[in-house]
Amino acid sequence: MKYAFFPGCTMANRLQFAEKSVRMIVPEFGVELVDLAFTCCPEPNAVRSLSEDTWVTFAARNIALAEAENLDILTACAGCHESLTLAKHELDTKPERKEKANEILKGMGLEYKGTSSIIHVHQLLFDEIGVETISAKVVRPLPIKVVTHSGCHLLRPQKILQVDDAEVPVKLDMLCEALGMDPLEYMDKVMCCGAGVRKTDSDTSYAVLKEKMTSMVMVEPDAIVVFCPTCFITFESGQRITNRLFKTEFKLPVFYYTELLAIAMGLPDTDALLADHRVKIELPEFSDTKKEDSESIPT
Amino acid sequence: MVDNSHNQELEDLREAARPCFQCGICASSCPVFRVAPEMNPRMSVDSIITDGQVPAEGNEWLCAYCLMCEERCPMGVSLTEILMGIRNISSKEGKAPPDFVESAEALLARGCLSPTSNRSVKKRVDLGLPDLPQPDPEHVKLIFEVTGAYEVLEANRVAVKEEAE
Amino acid sequence: MTTRDPKDSSSESTKVEVVSTAPELRIGVFPCKCGKNIGAVVDIDSLAEYAKTLPGVVFVQVNRYTCADPGQREIEDAIKEHRLNRVIVASCSPTMHEDTFRKAVKAAGLNPYLCIMANIREHVSWVHRDDPDAATDKAKNLVAMAVARAATLEAQKEQDVPVTQAALVVGAGVAGMQAALDLADAGFKVYLVEREATIGGIMALLDKVFPQNDCSICILGPKMVDVAKHPNINLITMAEVETIAGYVGNFDVRVKQRARYVDFEKCTSCGDCVEVCPVDVPSRTDQSLTWQKAIQIPFPQAVPSSYFIDPKSCLGMDLIRCGKCIDRCEQEAIVSSDTDHYIDFEVGVIILATGFKPASPEKIPRLGWGRYPNVITSLEFERLINAAGPTEGNLVRPSDLTKPTSVAIAQCVGSRNIDTRSGCSNFCCAESVKCALLIKEHYPDTEVTIYYQDLRMHGKYFEDQYLKAREEGVKFIRGRVGEIQQYPKTKNLRVSVEDTTHNKLQLLEYDMVILSMGAEGQSGNFPLPISCTADSFYIESHPKLRPVDTSSAGVFICGGAESPKDIRDSVIQASAAAGRASIILQKGRYPIEALSARIMQDKCNRCGTCVKRCPYGAISEDGTGKFTVMGALCQACGTCAGDCPPDAIYMPNFTSEQIEAQIEIALAERPEEKIVAFACAFCSYRGSDLAGISRMQYPANARVVRSMCSGRYSTKFAQKAFELGAGAVLYSGCHLQTDCHFQTGNHWMVKREPRIRSWMKRNNIDDERFRVEWVSAGEGKKWQTIMSEMSEVTERHKKSQPKLKKPIAKPKVKSKPKAKPKSKTATKLKKTKSKSNSTKKNATTKKKTTGRK
Ligand SMILES: Cc1cc2nc3c(=O)[nH]c(=O)nc-3n(C[C@H](O)[C@H](O)[C@H](O)COP(=O)(O)OP(=O)(O)OC[C@H]3O[C@@H](n4cnc5c(N)ncnc54)[C@H](O)[C@@H]3O)c2cc1C
Ligand code: SF4
Ligand code: SF4
Ligand code: SF4
Ligand code: SF4
């Protein structure tokens, strides 16, 4: 399997270790990544707000790049995934849109045809590779309690994205279980982390985050698992600001799922991934379990 | 304000909003409404239907674009499309929030929203990540030009200046 | 399907005999003055003179008031004296007096179907008052058209079929029970078929019933016993209808009854068996809130009062696998050899009372039912608060069996949502107020809040209930619940709702939430083609005037199967359906449509299009590729004929030949000035009549061709009219979507429009010369507007025509081989034309001179 990899601006420039973890695990499942000269997806909130046309044309150009190489696109950020998928939906269902976009793309020697599909790492792992294959590769189970947050832009609109159930998402939980983790049910599981309003009203944004994390800590998890760099940053850096603004005391480590996957698969150099985490995980079991479980595997 | 395209855009929004029967499910699902009572998606839809106007308060910019409201609306009203439509209209009038304008400027300058700093480049090198191929700046400019993004940007730059004065 | 059809065309020769038995055409024409109504505008004497010249006309008599007794008697006398075998009354609209005159000719021994009318009042004198010349011309033309049609009219037997005096009632909820009891009390035999092991339906599961909140089983129980004991009711439980063949009066029914494994004659419902049965399964009656055994009785008051074995959960009724109950039963009531079997019988009428099913909360995951134990449905609540239920009437939280101190009720769950059902479910608002009152009655301290979008307390006594609930301290908040989340430790629930009256979010904690479930339709899987709404409720024949009839004669609907409703409305409908059904049963014979379609087997190319067109399922293929119409089911709309590619369907008295003959006559002179307007009998023709009744004036160039339904207008009628040079053509029907008297005729008609238009394009005919319109019986004004607008079209068209000195259509017609030279009509027609041309000229000149007197 070969994909045009679309890490997105946020992951490439601010969450490099998450990008690294994706690049680390995919070869293990026989997946090859190709880098293309993509622009920003573009970010669905800001750019689309200014001009719908601009948004859809940028997306058309990105998809057309992959189509020219006969490749499907693999996204790693929920925002990019949503933006590209919704734009593709627009282009595929409204011929006049497609025509208009193609007139512009012609000037770049490109054409949007609608032949490439767009999948997120979440879908690659759950739908293409499968939980069983993944758990078979686990050499170092991670017995920690986690709360998962799939991200608004992977869940909604469910009819178009079809990643998981928009109200009761379970797939990321199942992926976590495959690594030996214990995913906990918590209130407000499908609620937004608040990232979307940070640019217009940061206080409101952190108020949303506070609501979300209050529900999370109610079940006393060890960590949060996400599948989007923007959600990652919101939870990880945002909790400090929230603590300052609202006198809360959140201190929850955050992981991009493939980081944990790389660790559980026992891949080398995973320490480099965790080095940049701002809320460190202080779980001694991490090293302990390695021994215990690698022993228990033959049984 | 006798711009016809503007009226057409409003008319399209009204058409999209019309099925709403004011049940309040959208508002009760909105994470922003939960913490900022002035942002009520139901009221935004209502003002389009009843007043035939873009809501004056500018609350559309408070939407986090989480799509919760839209997912649950029992009448299939596409609230985020409506809110986006309202934003598009406001943007043309130069009312876009400065941070969004900045994002667009970044996109224009680099084809990318997040700033690439020396630090971030170093991080990539340290982690052994590949250099990502860069988009042709001409492509970016072309899209801005043809889709009218320059004008929207300009409208907002002017607005910012006026405010300053 | 059976072939006991008295009019089944398969038994007839494939050639359809067109002309009646009389050897020679003897047409009588009776122009009427209608006092001054017609006489003051149309020159009736000149019309009479003209009529005499028409082919086949042997007698003409003018009358002042033909519909009055003397007028009718004159028709009768003339028929006898002049041996008339066709009668044309040129007077008012057929909608007005066709029946009257048909009775008159019948009295004289002539078949009533051989009498037709020419509408020279509503279509002529009343609408062309200011142009007597044109009016007289048009009247003559209309009479000539009627004469042309009369030539091939066919005598029809007025038929009826015998009715088997028994009824099938499907579904034994409160509605089915009521219908069965009413019919049985009236003395008719009733087969009552119920799917479950007991009768009673949803009502048998309820605790108290609004609006009086009386005990449900206390009022239903005695009725259930009445059903069981009634000598005229044959109750068949655990059964479903497998097939139905035949038609009104004569339905052959086959019912499949599942094995009960317990002889209900012997079973005393002692319940000993239950003590030994080792299998536990979730209880159906109690909505899976508790357990029951593989051998079970739905509830103590069940009818028949007998246990049954659920074979899916039973371990095996033999001593090796289990068989414990057999051992235990002292009555020896258990029949392990029982099998599913068929029961066949005949009935004359059918009543469908299959109810609805409570909507499924699984489809609305945001409300947490199924994941959060303390979110329950209203039906689950009914079981919990019911003294005979799993908790003996104690309302407890399923999670910890404690008494809830705060309860929220969420309205419109499964209703008013385009993803589930867009309609309102009608009973759930009142149901919730009842729930609130029941909780307050048992536990006055428990706080109850109802979240509603629009509280619809529309029924008699309902508002009192609402006031009472307010007095009891029940809170009502306007806003629909967006989501329910469960607190992880306490399993309490957080309800998110916007109080839309105050634009405020409410995030409140409750011990328990009741989802007020709407109804889901479950109709449509019955082995009879009865149309259903998109959400699977049966569609009534007319929403206001025939609310319990269906489009299939002899089949009636009532209760929840028709739409969600409460008990009272279900019972009202059930009695109404029984009343309607007993009219048929009482008479013993049922008249059937005389004009039913017939398939000319020698022309039929076996394409099967007609089967898809027929809204009544009247056409079927017999297995050998032969298609036949079951006359008793056909309602004579002609939609099948309208689309039959080889024109192989014969619509008696609305044959293609007759319609084309009318077109030819209408266009015999100055065709470019004429509008050929097709109008359906139930809407558009009546609309055109209304224009007349309202004296709305319009140009005199339209010629209306009437048919039963717009579904009859095939593409070739418009083509024919244009080929003959018509200035404009109108196809007018009942309004889309639902006005068509024959359900879908207008839908099929409008599908032909693109084909007609592309044909016109190929033949360089201006688009504006053809119009499809929807005119209801109330739209006289619209008819007038259309006529005026289309006259402008013909004007324009005429101007664009190269000027002909004498535009006579005659040569054109002759050159058309399509005018069926072989048929008798065509030959006659030619005669008609040549005569009408010459006589007409005389007539007009004569009129002019006389007119100046
Ligand atoms: C939770 C709840 C509470 C309610 N409370 C009230 C109340 O307080 N007051 C009030 O007036 N109304 C109330 N109603 C409404 C009331 O239940 C209905 O009006 C009533 O049950 C309708 O009766 P029915 O006979 O038409 O249908 P049902 O009661 O549904 O009976 C239909 C019967 O047909 C059978 N059946 C279905 N399909 C077939 C088939 N193919 N072959 C054979 N048999 C079949 C079913 O097994 C069933 O026995 C309530 C409804 C619900 C869901
Ligand atoms: S959820 Fe839909 S119908 Fe309800 S208030 Fe919001 S937009 Fe209107
Ligand atoms: S998309 Fe915007 S308005 Fe809708 S729920 Fe999310 S934040 Fe609220
Ligand atoms: S009856 Fe009331 S609760 Fe039921 S659907 Fe109608 S409005 Fe909603
Ligand atoms: S389509 Fe109409 S005319 Fe034809 S068989 Fe059916 S009911 Fe009769």
PDB file of N, CA and C in Angstrom, chain B residues 21-30 33-35 37 40 42-43 68 71-77, chain C residues 366 416-419 453-454 478-483 485 494 496-501 503-505 507:
ATOM      1  N   PHE B  21     -37.521  24.307  12.864  1.00  0.00           N
ATOM      2  CA  PHE B  21     -38.737  24.547  13.642  1.00  0.00           C
ATOM      3  C   PHE B  21     -38.434  24.904  15.099  1.00  0.00           C
ATOM      4  N   GLN B  22     -37.246  25.439  15.326  1.00  0.00           N
ATOM      5  CA  GLN B  22     -36.913  26.059  16.615  1.00  0.00           C
ATOM      6  C   GLN B  22     -37.055  25.105  17.800  1.00  0.00           C
ATOM      7  N   CYS B  23     -36.498  23.911  17.639  1.00  0.00           N
ATOM      8  CA  CYS B  23     -36.613  22.946  18.728  1.00  0.00           C
ATOM      9  C   CYS B  23     -35.549  23.175  19.785  1.00  0.00           C
ATOM     10  N   GLY B  24     -34.410  23.752  19.388  1.00  0.00           N
ATOM     11  CA  GLY B  24     -33.355  24.024  20.352  1.00  0.00           C
ATOM     12  C   GLY B  24     -32.349  22.905  20.528  1.00  0.00           C
ATOM     13  N   ILE B  25     -32.466  21.835  19.746  1.00  0.00           N
ATOM     14  CA  ILE B  25     -31.505  20.737  19.889  1.00  0.00           C
ATOM     15  C   ILE B  25     -30.096  21.219  19.551  1.00  0.00           C
ATOM     16  N   CYS B  26     -29.982  22.068  18.534  1.00  0.00           N
ATOM     17  CA  CYS B  26     -28.660  22.566  18.144  1.00  0.00           C
ATOM     18  C   CYS B  26     -28.006  23.314  19.301  1.00  0.00           C
ATOM     19  N   ALA B  27     -28.773  24.206  19.903  1.00  0.00           N
ATOM     20  CA  ALA B  27     -28.205  25.016  20.974  1.00  0.00           C
ATOM     21  C   ALA B  27     -27.802  24.135  22.154  1.00  0.00           C
ATOM     22  N   SER B  28     -28.656  23.152  22.471  1.00  0.00           N
ATOM     23  CA  SER B  28     -28.343  22.323  23.635  1.00  0.00           C
ATOM     24  C   SER B  28     -27.145  21.424  23.355  1.00  0.00           C
ATOM     25  N   SER B  29     -26.745  21.297  22.091  1.00  0.00           N
ATOM     26  CA  SER B  29     -25.594  20.461  21.747  1.00  0.00           C
ATOM     27  C   SER B  29     -24.334  21.278  21.540  1.00  0.00           C
ATOM     28  N   CYS B  30     -24.453  22.583  21.519  1.00  0.00           N
ATOM     29  CA  CYS B  30     -23.326  23.446  21.148  1.00  0.00           C
ATOM     30  C   CYS B  30     -22.382  23.667  22.336  1.00  0.00           C
ATOM     31  N   PHE B  33     -22.153  27.484  23.229  1.00  0.00           N
ATOM     32  CA  PHE B  33     -23.327  28.015  23.926  1.00  0.00           C
ATOM     33  C   PHE B  33     -23.286  27.634  25.408  1.00  0.00           C
ATOM     34  N   ARG B  34     -22.696  26.483  25.680  1.00  0.00           N
ATOM     35  CA  ARG B  34     -22.618  26.009  27.058  1.00  0.00           C
ATOM     36  C   ARG B  34     -21.817  26.964  27.939  1.00  0.00           C
ATOM     37  N   VAL B  35     -20.799  27.617  27.358  1.00  0.00           N
ATOM     38  CA  VAL B  35     -19.971  28.506  28.175  1.00  0.00           C
ATOM     39  C   VAL B  35     -20.158  29.977  27.808  1.00  0.00           C
ATOM     40  N   PRO B  37     -23.249  32.160  26.621  1.00  0.00           N
ATOM     41  CA  PRO B  37     -24.680  32.161  26.301  1.00  0.00           C
ATOM     42  C   PRO B  37     -25.057  33.100  25.160  1.00  0.00           C
ATOM     43  N   ASN B  40     -25.783  31.499  20.326  1.00  0.00           N
ATOM     44  CA  ASN B  40     -26.860  30.510  20.258  1.00  0.00           C
ATOM     45  C   ASN B  40     -27.153  30.199  18.795  1.00  0.00           C
ATOM     46  N   ARG B  42     -29.282  28.385  17.369  1.00  0.00           N
ATOM     47  CA  ARG B  42     -30.710  28.444  17.003  1.00  0.00           C
ATOM     48  C   ARG B  42     -31.112  29.877  16.679  1.00  0.00           C
ATOM     49  N   MET B  43     -30.612  30.824  17.492  1.00  0.00           N
ATOM     50  CA  MET B  43     -30.988  32.217  17.273  1.00  0.00           C
ATOM     51  C   MET B  43     -30.376  32.745  15.976  1.00  0.00           C
ATOM     52  N   MET B  68     -21.488  19.753  15.777  1.00  0.00           N
ATOM     53  CA  MET B  68     -22.383  19.016  16.662  1.00  0.00           C
ATOM     54  C   MET B  68     -23.846  19.345  16.328  1.00  0.00           C
ATOM     55  N   GLU B  71     -25.048  17.810  13.077  1.00  0.00           N
ATOM     56  CA  GLU B  71     -25.193  16.358  13.160  1.00  0.00           C
ATOM     57  C   GLU B  71     -26.537  15.993  13.795  1.00  0.00           C
ATOM     58  N   ARG B  72     -26.992  16.801  14.738  1.00  0.00           N
ATOM     59  CA  ARG B  72     -28.177  16.419  15.496  1.00  0.00           C
ATOM     60  C   ARG B  72     -29.466  17.067  15.035  1.00  0.00           C
ATOM     61  N   CYS B  73     -29.376  18.073  14.203  1.00  0.00           N
ATOM     62  CA  CYS B  73     -30.606  18.791  13.836  1.00  0.00           C
ATOM     63  C   CYS B  73     -31.633  17.824  13.258  1.00  0.00           C
ATOM     64  N   PRO B  74     -32.815  17.740  13.871  1.00  0.00           N
ATOM     65  CA  PRO B  74     -33.810  16.782  13.385  1.00  0.00           C
ATOM     66  C   PRO B  74     -34.409  17.169  12.036  1.00  0.00           C
ATOM     67  N   MET B  75     -34.178  18.399  11.618  1.00  0.00           N
ATOM     68  CA  MET B  75     -34.725  18.815  10.329  1.00  0.00           C
ATOM     69  C   MET B  75     -33.656  18.833   9.247  1.00  0.00           C
ATOM     70  N   GLY B  76     -32.465  18.368   9.569  1.00  0.00           N
ATOM     71  CA  GLY B  76     -31.421  18.323   8.556  1.00  0.00           C
ATOM     72  C   GLY B  76     -30.924  19.696   8.135  1.00  0.00           C
ATOM     73  N   VAL B  77     -31.095  20.681   9.005  1.00  0.00           N
ATOM     74  CA  VAL B  77     -30.582  22.018   8.670  1.00  0.00           C
ATOM     75  C   VAL B  77     -29.065  21.985   8.798  1.00  0.00           C
TER      76      VAL B  77
ATOM     77  N   ARG C 366     -27.982   9.669  20.719  1.00  0.00           N
ATOM     78  CA  ARG C 366     -27.619  10.797  21.581  1.00  0.00           C
ATOM     79  C   ARG C 366     -28.411  10.796  22.884  1.00  0.00           C
ATOM     80  N   ARG C 416     -41.064  13.652  14.481  1.00  0.00           N
ATOM     81  CA  ARG C 416     -40.657  14.991  14.052  1.00  0.00           C
ATOM     82  C   ARG C 416     -39.154  15.081  13.847  1.00  0.00           C
ATOM     83  N   ASN C 417     -38.652  14.134  13.086  1.00  0.00           N
ATOM     84  CA  ASN C 417     -37.228  14.046  12.832  1.00  0.00           C
ATOM     85  C   ASN C 417     -37.083  13.415  11.451  1.00  0.00           C
ATOM     86  N   ILE C 418     -36.443  14.120  10.539  1.00  0.00           N
ATOM     87  CA  ILE C 418     -36.445  13.594   9.165  1.00  0.00           C
ATOM     88  C   ILE C 418     -35.690  12.281   9.034  1.00  0.00           C
ATOM     89  N   ASP C 419     -34.849  11.952  10.009  1.00  0.00           N
ATOM     90  CA  ASP C 419     -34.128  10.685   9.903  1.00  0.00           C
ATOM     91  C   ASP C 419     -34.947   9.502  10.422  1.00  0.00           C
ATOM     92  N   GLN C 453     -41.444  20.216  22.728  1.00  0.00           N
ATOM     93  CA  GLN C 453     -41.240  21.225  21.693  1.00  0.00           C
ATOM     94  C   GLN C 453     -42.527  22.006  21.463  1.00  0.00           C
ATOM     95  N   ASP C 454     -43.624  21.278  21.310  1.00  0.00           N
ATOM     96  CA  ASP C 454     -44.945  21.900  21.252  1.00  0.00           C
ATOM     97  C   ASP C 454     -45.831  20.915  21.991  1.00  0.00           C
ATOM     98  N   ARG C 478     -40.110  24.414  27.526  1.00  0.00           N
ATOM     99  CA  ARG C 478     -40.127  24.301  26.066  1.00  0.00           C
ATOM    100  C   ARG C 478     -38.722  24.200  25.512  1.00  0.00           C
ATOM    101  N   GLY C 479     -38.430  23.058  24.958  1.00  0.00           N
ATOM    102  CA  GLY C 479     -37.107  22.822  24.390  1.00  0.00           C
ATOM    103  C   GLY C 479     -36.948  21.322  24.249  1.00  0.00           C
ATOM    104  N   ARG C 480     -36.337  20.924  23.164  1.00  0.00           N
ATOM    105  CA  ARG C 480     -36.229  19.492  22.926  1.00  0.00           C
ATOM    106  C   ARG C 480     -34.877  19.021  23.414  1.00  0.00           C
ATOM    107  N   VAL C 481     -34.847  17.873  24.072  1.00  0.00           N
ATOM    108  CA  VAL C 481     -33.606  17.394  24.681  1.00  0.00           C
ATOM    109  C   VAL C 481     -32.568  17.098  23.598  1.00  0.00           C
ATOM    110  N   GLY C 482     -31.395  17.703  23.740  1.00  0.00           N
ATOM    111  CA  GLY C 482     -30.334  17.503  22.762  1.00  0.00           C
ATOM    112  C   GLY C 482     -29.541  16.249  23.047  1.00  0.00           C
ATOM    113  N   GLU C 483     -29.176  16.078  24.298  1.00  0.00           N
ATOM    114  CA  GLU C 483     -28.427  14.865  24.621  1.00  0.00           C
ATOM    115  C   GLU C 483     -28.608  14.499  26.080  1.00  0.00           C
ATOM    116  N   GLN C 485     -26.373  12.464  29.109  1.00  0.00           N
ATOM    117  CA  GLN C 485     -25.090  11.862  29.471  1.00  0.00           C
ATOM    118  C   GLN C 485     -25.232  11.289  30.874  1.00  0.00           C
ATOM    119  N   ARG C 494     -27.453  13.465  33.049  1.00  0.00           N
ATOM    120  CA  ARG C 494     -27.427  14.902  32.804  1.00  0.00           C
ATOM    121  C   ARG C 494     -28.164  15.185  31.501  1.00  0.00           C
ATOM    122  N   SER C 496     -29.278  17.736  28.637  1.00  0.00           N
ATOM    123  CA  SER C 496     -28.966  19.041  28.036  1.00  0.00           C
ATOM    124  C   SER C 496     -30.144  19.483  27.198  1.00  0.00           C
ATOM    125  N   VAL C 497     -30.626  20.644  27.483  1.00  0.00           N
ATOM    126  CA  VAL C 497     -31.742  21.153  26.705  1.00  0.00           C
ATOM    127  C   VAL C 497     -31.684  22.671  26.724  1.00  0.00           C
ATOM    128  N   GLU C 498     -32.060  23.274  25.629  1.00  0.00           N
ATOM    129  CA  GLU C 498     -32.167  24.726  25.643  1.00  0.00           C
ATOM    130  C   GLU C 498     -33.585  25.101  26.024  1.00  0.00           C
ATOM    131  N   ASP C 499     -33.737  25.853  27.084  1.00  0.00           N
ATOM    132  CA  ASP C 499     -35.044  26.404  27.423  1.00  0.00           C
ATOM    133  C   ASP C 499     -35.280  27.514  26.396  1.00  0.00           C
ATOM    134  N   THR C 500     -36.027  27.184  25.363  1.00  0.00           N
ATOM    135  CA  THR C 500     -36.116  28.129  24.242  1.00  0.00           C
ATOM    136  C   THR C 500     -36.996  29.327  24.563  1.00  0.00           C
ATOM    137  N   THR C 501     -37.729  29.249  25.645  1.00  0.00           N
ATOM    138  CA  THR C 501     -38.508  30.428  26.041  1.00  0.00           C
ATOM    139  C   THR C 501     -37.585  31.504  26.607  1.00  0.00           C
ATOM    140  N   ASN C 503     -34.070  31.284  26.115  1.00  0.00           N
ATOM    141  CA  ASN C 503     -32.784  31.181  25.419  1.00  0.00           C
ATOM    142  C   ASN C 503     -31.657  30.775  26.362  1.00  0.00           C
ATOM    143  N   LYS C 504     -31.953  29.866  27.278  1.00  0.00           N
ATOM    144  CA  LYS C 504     -30.929  29.495  28.255  1.00  0.00           C
ATOM    145  C   LYS C 504     -30.673  28.003  28.207  1.00  0.00           C
ATOM    146  N   LEU C 505     -29.411  27.653  28.351  1.00  0.00           N
ATOM    147  CA  LEU C 505     -29.090  26.233  28.379  1.00  0.00           C
ATOM    148  C   LEU C 505     -29.407  25.677  29.759  1.00  0.00           C
ATOM    149  N   LEU C 507     -28.555  22.368  31.975  1.00  0.00           N
ATOM    150  CA  LEU C 507     -27.784  21.125  32.098  1.00  0.00           C
ATOM    151  C   LEU C 507     -28.124  20.600  33.468  1.00  0.00           C
TER     152      LEU C 507
END
